[in-house]
mmCIF file of C-alpha atoms in Angstrom:
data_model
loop_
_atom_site.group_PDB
_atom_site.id
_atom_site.type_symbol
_atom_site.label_atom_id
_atom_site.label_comp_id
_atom_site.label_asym_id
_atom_site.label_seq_id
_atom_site.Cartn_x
_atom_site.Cartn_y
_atom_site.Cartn_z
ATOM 1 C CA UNK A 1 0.000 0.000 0.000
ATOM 2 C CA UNK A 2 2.517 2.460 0.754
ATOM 3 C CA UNK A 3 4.449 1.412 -2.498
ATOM 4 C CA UNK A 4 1.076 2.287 -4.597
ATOM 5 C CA UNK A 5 0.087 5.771 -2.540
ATOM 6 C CA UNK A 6 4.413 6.873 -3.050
ATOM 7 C CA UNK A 7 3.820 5.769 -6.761
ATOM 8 C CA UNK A 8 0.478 8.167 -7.464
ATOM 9 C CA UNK A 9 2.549 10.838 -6.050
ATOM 10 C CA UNK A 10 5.492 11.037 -7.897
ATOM 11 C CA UNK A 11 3.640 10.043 -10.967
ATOM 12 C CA UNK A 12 1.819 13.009 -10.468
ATOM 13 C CA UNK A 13 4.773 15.072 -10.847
ATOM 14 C CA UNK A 14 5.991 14.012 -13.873
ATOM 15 C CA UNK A 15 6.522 10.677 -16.083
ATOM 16 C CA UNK A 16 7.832 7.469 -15.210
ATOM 17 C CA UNK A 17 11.392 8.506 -15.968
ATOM 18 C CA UNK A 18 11.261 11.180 -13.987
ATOM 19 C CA UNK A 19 9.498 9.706 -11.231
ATOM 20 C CA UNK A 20 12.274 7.309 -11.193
ATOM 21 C CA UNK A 21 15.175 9.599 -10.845
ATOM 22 C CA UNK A 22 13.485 11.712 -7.956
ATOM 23 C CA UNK A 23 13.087 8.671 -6.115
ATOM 24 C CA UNK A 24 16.621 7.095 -6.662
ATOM 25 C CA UNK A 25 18.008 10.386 -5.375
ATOM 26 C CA UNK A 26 15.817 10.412 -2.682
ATOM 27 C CA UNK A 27 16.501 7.019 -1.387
ATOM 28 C CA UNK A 28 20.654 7.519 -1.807
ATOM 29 C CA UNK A 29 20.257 11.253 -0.197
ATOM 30 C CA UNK A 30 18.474 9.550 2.933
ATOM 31 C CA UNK A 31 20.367 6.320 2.995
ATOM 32 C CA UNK A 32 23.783 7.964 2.736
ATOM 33 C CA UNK A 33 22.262 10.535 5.615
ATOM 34 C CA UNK A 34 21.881 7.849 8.021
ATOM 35 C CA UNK A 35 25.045 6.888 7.804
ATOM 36 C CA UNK A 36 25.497 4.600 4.672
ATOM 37 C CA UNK A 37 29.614 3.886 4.911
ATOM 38 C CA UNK A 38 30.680 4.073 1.257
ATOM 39 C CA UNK A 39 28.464 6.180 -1.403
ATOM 40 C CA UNK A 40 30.016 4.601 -4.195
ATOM 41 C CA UNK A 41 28.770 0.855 -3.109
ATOM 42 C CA UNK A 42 25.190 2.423 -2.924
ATOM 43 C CA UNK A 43 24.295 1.840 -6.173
ATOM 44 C CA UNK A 44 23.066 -1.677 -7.722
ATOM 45 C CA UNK A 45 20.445 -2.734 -10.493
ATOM 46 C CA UNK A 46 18.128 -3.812 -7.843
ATOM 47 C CA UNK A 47 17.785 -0.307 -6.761
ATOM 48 C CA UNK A 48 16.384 0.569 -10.080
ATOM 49 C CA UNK A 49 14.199 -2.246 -9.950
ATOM 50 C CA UNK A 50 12.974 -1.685 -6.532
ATOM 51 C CA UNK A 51 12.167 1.860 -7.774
ATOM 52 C CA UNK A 52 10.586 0.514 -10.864
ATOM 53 C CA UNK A 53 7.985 -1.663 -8.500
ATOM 54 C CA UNK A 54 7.631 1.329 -6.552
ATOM 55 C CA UNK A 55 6.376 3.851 -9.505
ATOM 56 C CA UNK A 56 4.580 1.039 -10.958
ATOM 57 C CA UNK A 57 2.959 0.836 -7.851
ATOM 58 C CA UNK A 58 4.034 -2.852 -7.468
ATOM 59 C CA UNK A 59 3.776 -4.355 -4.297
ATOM 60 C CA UNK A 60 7.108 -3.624 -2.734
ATOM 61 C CA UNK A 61 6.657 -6.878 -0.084
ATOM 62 C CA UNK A 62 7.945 -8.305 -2.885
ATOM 63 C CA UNK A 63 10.688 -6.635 -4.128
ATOM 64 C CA UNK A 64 11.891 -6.836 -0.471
ATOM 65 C CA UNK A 65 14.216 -10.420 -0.553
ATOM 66 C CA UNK A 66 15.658 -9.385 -3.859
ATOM 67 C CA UNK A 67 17.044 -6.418 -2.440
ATOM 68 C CA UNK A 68 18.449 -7.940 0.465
ATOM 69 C CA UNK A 69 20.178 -10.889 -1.673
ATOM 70 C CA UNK A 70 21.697 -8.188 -3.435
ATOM 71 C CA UNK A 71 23.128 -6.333 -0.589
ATOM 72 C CA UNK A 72 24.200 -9.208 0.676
ATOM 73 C CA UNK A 73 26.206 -9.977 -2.241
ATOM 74 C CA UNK A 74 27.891 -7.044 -2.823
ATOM 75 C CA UNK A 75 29.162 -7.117 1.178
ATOM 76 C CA UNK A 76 26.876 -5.049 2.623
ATOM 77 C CA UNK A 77 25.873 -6.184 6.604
ATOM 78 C CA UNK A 78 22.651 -6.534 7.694
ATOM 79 C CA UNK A 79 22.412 -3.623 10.039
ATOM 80 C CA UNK A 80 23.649 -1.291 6.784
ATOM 81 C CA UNK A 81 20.838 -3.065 4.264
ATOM 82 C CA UNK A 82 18.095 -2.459 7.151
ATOM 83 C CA UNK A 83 19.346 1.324 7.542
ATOM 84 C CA UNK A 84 18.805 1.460 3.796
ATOM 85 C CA UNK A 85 15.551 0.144 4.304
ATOM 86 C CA UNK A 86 14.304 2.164 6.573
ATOM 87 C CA UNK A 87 15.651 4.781 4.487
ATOM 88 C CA UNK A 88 13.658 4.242 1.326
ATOM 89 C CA UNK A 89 10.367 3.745 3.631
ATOM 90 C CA UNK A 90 10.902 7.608 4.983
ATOM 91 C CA UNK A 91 10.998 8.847 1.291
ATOM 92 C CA UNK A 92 8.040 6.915 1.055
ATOM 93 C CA UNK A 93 6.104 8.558 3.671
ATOM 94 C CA UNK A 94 7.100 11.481 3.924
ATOM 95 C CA UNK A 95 6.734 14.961 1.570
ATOM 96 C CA UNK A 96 9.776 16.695 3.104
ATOM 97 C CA UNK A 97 13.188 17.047 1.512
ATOM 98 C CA UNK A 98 14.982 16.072 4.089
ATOM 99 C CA UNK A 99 14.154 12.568 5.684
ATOM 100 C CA UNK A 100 15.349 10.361 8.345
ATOM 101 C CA UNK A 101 15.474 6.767 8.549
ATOM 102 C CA UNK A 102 13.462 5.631 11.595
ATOM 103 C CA UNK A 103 13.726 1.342 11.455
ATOM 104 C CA UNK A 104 11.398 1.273 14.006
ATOM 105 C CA UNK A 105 9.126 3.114 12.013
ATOM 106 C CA UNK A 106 9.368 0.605 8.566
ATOM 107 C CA UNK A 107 7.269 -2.266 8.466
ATOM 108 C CA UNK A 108 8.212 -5.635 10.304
ATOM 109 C CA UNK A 109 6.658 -7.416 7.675
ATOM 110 C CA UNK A 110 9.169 -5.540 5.171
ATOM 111 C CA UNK A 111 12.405 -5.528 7.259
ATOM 112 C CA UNK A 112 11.507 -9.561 7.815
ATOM 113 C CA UNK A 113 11.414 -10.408 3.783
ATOM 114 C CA UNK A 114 14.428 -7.625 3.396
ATOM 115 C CA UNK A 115 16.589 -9.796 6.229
ATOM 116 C CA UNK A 116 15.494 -12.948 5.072
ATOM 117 C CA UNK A 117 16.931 -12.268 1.738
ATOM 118 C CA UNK A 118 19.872 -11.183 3.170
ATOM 119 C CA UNK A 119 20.381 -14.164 5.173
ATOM 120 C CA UNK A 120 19.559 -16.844 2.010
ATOM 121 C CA UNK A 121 22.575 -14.680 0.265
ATOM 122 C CA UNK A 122 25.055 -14.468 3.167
ATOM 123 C CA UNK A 123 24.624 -18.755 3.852
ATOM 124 C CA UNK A 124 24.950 -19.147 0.089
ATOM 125 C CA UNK A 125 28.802 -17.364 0.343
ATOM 126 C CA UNK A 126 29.703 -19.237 3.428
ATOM 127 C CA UNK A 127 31.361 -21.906 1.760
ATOM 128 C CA UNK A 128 33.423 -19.586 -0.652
ATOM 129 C CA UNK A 129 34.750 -17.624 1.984
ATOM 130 C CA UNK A 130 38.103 -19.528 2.761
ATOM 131 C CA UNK A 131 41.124 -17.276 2.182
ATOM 132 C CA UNK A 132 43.295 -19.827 0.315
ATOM 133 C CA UNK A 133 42.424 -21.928 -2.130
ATOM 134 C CA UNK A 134 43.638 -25.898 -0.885
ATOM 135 C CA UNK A 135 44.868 -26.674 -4.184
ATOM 136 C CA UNK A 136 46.713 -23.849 -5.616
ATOM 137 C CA UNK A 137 47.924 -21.825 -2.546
ATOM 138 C CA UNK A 138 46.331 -18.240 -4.133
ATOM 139 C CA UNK A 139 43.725 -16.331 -2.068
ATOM 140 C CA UNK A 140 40.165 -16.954 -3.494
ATOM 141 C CA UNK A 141 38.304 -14.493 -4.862
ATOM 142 C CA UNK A 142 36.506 -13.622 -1.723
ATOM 143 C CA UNK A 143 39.444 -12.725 -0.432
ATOM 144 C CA UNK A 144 40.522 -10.525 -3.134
ATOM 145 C CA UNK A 145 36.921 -8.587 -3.022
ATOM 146 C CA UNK A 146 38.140 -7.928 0.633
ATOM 147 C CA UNK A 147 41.632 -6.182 -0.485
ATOM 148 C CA UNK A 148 40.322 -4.189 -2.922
ATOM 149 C CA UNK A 149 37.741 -3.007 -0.581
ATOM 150 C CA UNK A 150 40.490 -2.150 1.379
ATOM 151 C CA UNK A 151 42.401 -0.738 -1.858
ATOM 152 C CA UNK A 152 38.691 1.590 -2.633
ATOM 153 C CA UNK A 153 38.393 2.726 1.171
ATOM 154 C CA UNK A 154 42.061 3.831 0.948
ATOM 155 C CA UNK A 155 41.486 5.838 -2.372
ATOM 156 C CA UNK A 156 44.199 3.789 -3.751
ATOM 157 C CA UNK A 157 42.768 2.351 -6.905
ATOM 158 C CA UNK A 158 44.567 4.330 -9.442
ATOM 159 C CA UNK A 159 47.584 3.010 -7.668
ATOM 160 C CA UNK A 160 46.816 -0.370 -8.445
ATOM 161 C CA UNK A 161 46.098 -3.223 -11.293
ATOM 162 C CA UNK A 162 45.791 -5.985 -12.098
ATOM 163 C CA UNK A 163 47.750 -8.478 -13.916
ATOM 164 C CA UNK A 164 45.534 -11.547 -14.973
ATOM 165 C CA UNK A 165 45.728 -14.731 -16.490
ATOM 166 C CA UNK A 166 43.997 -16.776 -18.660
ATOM 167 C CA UNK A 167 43.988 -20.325 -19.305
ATOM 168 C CA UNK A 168 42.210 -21.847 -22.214
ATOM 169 C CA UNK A 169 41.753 -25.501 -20.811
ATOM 170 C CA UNK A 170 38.465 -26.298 -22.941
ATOM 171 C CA UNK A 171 40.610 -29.273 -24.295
ATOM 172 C CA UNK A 172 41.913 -30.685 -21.200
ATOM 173 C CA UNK A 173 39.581 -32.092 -18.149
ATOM 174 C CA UNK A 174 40.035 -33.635 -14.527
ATOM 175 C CA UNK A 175 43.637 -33.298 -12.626
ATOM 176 C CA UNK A 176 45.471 -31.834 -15.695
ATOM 177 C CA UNK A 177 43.250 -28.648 -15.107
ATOM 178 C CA UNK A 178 44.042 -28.607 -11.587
ATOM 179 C CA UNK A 179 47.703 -28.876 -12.209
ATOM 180 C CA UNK A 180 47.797 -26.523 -15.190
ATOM 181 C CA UNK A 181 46.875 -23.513 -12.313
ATOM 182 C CA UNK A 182 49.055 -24.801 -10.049
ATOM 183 C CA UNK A 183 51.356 -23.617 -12.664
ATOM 184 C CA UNK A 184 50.204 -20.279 -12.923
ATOM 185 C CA UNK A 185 50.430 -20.336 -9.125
ATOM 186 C CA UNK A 186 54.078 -20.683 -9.014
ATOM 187 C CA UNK A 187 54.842 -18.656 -11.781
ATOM 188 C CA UNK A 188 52.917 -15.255 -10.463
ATOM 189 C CA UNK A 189 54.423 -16.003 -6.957
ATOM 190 C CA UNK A 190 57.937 -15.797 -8.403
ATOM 191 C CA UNK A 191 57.423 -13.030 -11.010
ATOM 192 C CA UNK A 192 55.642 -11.461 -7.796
ATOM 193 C CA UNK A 193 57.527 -12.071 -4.991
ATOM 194 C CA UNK A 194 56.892 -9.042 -2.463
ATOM 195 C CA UNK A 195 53.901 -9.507 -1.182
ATOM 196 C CA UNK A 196 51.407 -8.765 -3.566
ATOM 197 C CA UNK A 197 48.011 -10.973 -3.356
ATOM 198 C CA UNK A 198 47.988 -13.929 -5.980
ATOM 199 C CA UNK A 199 44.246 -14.940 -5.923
ATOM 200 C CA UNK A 200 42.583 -17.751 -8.315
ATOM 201 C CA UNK A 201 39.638 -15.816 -9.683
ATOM 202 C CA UNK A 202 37.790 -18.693 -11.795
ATOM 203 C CA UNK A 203 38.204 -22.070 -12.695
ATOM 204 C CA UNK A 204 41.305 -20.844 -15.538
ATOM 205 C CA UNK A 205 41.507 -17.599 -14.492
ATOM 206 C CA UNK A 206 44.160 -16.002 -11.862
ATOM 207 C CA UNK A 207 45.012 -12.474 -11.015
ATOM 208 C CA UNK A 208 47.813 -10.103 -9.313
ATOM 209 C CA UNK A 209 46.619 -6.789 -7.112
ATOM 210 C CA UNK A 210 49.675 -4.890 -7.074
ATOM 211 C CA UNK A 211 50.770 -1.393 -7.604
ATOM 212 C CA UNK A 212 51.476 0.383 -10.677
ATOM 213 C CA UNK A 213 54.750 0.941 -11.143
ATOM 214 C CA UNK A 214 57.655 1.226 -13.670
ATOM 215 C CA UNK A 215 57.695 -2.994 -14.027
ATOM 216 C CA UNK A 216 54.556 -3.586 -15.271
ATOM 217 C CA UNK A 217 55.318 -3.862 -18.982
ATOM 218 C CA UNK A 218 58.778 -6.327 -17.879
ATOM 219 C CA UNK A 219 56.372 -8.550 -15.552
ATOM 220 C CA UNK A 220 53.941 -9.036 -18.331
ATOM 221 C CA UNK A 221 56.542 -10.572 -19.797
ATOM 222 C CA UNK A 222 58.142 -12.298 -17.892
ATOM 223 C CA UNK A 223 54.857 -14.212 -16.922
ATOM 224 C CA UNK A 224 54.161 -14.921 -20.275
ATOM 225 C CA UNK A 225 57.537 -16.048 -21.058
ATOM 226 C CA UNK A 226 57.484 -18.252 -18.007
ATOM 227 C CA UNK A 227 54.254 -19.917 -18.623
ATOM 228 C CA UNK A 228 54.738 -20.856 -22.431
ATOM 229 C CA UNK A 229 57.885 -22.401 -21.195
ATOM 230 C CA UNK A 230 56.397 -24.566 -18.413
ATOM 231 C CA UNK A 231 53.862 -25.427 -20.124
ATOM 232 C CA UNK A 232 55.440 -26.200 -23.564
ATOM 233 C CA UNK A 233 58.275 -28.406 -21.179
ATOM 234 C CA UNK A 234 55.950 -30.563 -18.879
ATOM 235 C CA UNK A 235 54.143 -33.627 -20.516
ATOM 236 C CA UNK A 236 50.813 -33.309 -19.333
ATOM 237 C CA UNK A 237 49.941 -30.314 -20.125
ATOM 238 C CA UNK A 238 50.773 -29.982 -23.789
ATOM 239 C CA UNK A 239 47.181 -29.342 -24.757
ATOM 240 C CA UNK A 240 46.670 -26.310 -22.996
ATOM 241 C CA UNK A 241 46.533 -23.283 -24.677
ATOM 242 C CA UNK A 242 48.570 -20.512 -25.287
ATOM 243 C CA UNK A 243 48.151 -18.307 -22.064
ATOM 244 C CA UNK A 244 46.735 -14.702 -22.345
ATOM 245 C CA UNK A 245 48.109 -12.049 -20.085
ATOM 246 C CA UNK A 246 47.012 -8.457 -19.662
ATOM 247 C CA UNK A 247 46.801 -5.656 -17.030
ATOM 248 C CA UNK A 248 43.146 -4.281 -15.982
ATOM 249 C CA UNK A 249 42.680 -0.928 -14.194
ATOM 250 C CA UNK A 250 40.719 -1.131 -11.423
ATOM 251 C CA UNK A 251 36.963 0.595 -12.322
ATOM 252 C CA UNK A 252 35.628 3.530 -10.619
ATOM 253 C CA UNK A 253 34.002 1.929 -7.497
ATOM 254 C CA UNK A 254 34.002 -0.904 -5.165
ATOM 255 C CA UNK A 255 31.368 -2.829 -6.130
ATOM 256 C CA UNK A 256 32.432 -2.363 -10.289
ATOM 257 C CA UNK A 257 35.468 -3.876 -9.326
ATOM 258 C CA UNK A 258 33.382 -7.357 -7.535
ATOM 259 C CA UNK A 259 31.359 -7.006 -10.866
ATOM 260 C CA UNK A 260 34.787 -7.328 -13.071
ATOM 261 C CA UNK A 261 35.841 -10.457 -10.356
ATOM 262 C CA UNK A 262 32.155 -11.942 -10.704
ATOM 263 C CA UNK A 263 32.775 -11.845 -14.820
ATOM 264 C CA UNK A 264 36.354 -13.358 -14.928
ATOM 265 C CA UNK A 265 35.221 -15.959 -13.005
ATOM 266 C CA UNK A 266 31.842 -16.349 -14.767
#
């Protein structure tokens, strides 16, 4: 109900479009108010579609769990994704510019279906939040999420890149993929020896955070070099393709960066 009454009213001031955007900016202006730690994590697609249901006067009880899964995904704690809750619900209900989030005031039945989305997302990363992967010795991904948070929160990013590689392993299967990235393991680690983190980021793929610097072109290279080498020299693993190296800048934000992770690993 409040969803449909917050819909006729912004309708009324103009057309969907616009009705969107004055509701987006409402919700971030109120959510980074109340204390919403990093303004450049705010943003995700299920915002838009939250604010879509809203102006379409769908019923936002619904919407709830998928925004919660979402926050929950992209790191966000509970208490932060219930602040932003109770943020949208005071643009909601309220005509003045300036709002508060009250979570007393929001709905229980809302804040249950926002938390209970949370909570499906947050068991689903339990068991891929191990530092180290067993089999290669890198840092997992989830790991790496956590340093460049770190890196983002530090206003370090265009300090850093990183170097990646690729594997194409479509024509080998079982232990010889396993042993292929062990590979790449050992060759980042000693083209990268001071400390930088080495993290597997997909089932071929592997990346190095470290800072830009004078070496990056040479340490291209030398990886490169390295792995045709190996690879060309041991038996088993004469099927795997020829390895692609390249440097990615690190995007604008936080959560772009997760995005980028989420896609090399796809």
């Amino acid at each position: 109900m409040v969803a449909r009454d917050a819909a006729s009213s912004l309708i009324g001031r103009g057309d969907h479009r616009d009705a969107l955007c004055t509701l987006r900016s409402r919700w971030r202006s109120a959510s980074l108010a109340s204390g919403w730690p990093f303004p450049s994590d705010w943003a995700l697609a299920e915002v838009d579609e939250v604010c879509a249901a809203v102006v379409t006067g769908a019923d936002l009880l619904q919407m709830a769990p998928t925004l919660g899964r979402a926050r929950a995904a992209a790191g966000a704690g509970l208490d932060e994704t219930l602040l932003d809750l109770a943020a949208l619900h005071a643009v909601l209900t309220s005509e003045e510019a300036l709002v508060s989030a009250d979570p007393d005031a929001t709905p229980s039945k809302l804040m249950r279906a926002t938390a209970l989305g949370w909570a499906d997302a947050a068991a689903d990363q339990l068991g891929t939040r191990e530092a180290v992967d067993a089999m290669t010795g890198m840092t997992t991904s989830c790991y790496l999420r956590t340093r460049l948070g770190e890196v983002y929160r530090d206003e370090a990013a265009d300090d850093h890149v990183l170097f990646l590689v690729g594997l194409d392993l479509s024509a080998v299967e079982g232990w010889t993929r396993s042993v292929a990235m062990v590979l790449v393991a050992q060759v980042l680690r000693e083209v990268f020896p001071g400390g930088e983190t080495v993290s597997l980021i997909g089932p071929s793929v592997a990346g190095v955070l470290a800072r830009r610097d004078g070496r990056m072109n040479t340490r291209l290279a030398r990886v490169r070099w390295l792995l045709a080498r190996r690879l060309t020299v041991d038996p088993h693993l004469h099927e795997v393709g020829t390895p692609t190296v390249w440097p990615e800048m690190l995007p604008e934000c936080h959560l772009e960066a997760c995005e980028l992770l989420a896609h090399l690993g796809g």
